[in-house]
């Protein structure tokens, strides 16, 4: 599980954001903080934090000041800014201080879900040691580009895409195109088309199941489950 700290001065908004995070598979809200001092205290004391959803407007300081202080203290927890601040200078400063993403309030659940799913893809991409070839470097730097809902190619239905997505999200393990077809009521060929689209955009991951004979079966799992 990816452990998340929610930082927002508005307790109601923090609660809504926490509920959103808990709806995304693979993520868990470790705690909430409602001012800069509390955020820094929890970052220092909680046993594990992977990601901070950081508001900028806090009663005792700014979210960017918190990020600066985090880095000064050697705290490398990842940060996604979640704030109503939309001036270019603040956005540039967030980039320079190492924020991985920037989500402008107000937003719907789909907006935050997309950011979190892209972050999970980035974490998987960065797993492992050793050196990276240029293609791998490009994949690492491009992992967060899937932070918005992919534009569907011509001939693809948003309704069908959502059915396939929900089937993968609710599955306990990898599913084949035939299993997706049975769960959604579409044909196997249609299920395969949407699964390949989700794989290309980094939302789903392809696995192979080898039988006693013949070609391996293609099975798919929602990317954040890895």
Tab-separated table of C-alpha atoms in Angstrom, residues 18-20 35 49 82 99 113 135 139 179 214 224:
chain	number	residue	atom	x	y	z
A	18	UNK	CA	-9.066	11.261	2.264
A	19	UNK	CA	-12.241	9.479	1.163
A	20	UNK	CA	-11.198	9.924	-2.464
A	35	UNK	CA	-1.366	23.301	9.339
A	49	UNK	CA	4.834	7.979	4.465
A	82	UNK	CA	-3.505	19.942	-4.240
A	99	UNK	CA	6.489	18.476	-6.483
A	113	UNK	CA	-7.678	9.335	-9.163
A	135	UNK	CA	14.163	4.208	-23.483
A	139	UNK	CA	9.567	5.928	-19.635
A	179	UNK	CA	-13.271	-13.032	-18.506
A	214	UNK	CA	0.077	-23.776	-26.937
A	224	UNK	CA	-1.971	0.251	-9.339
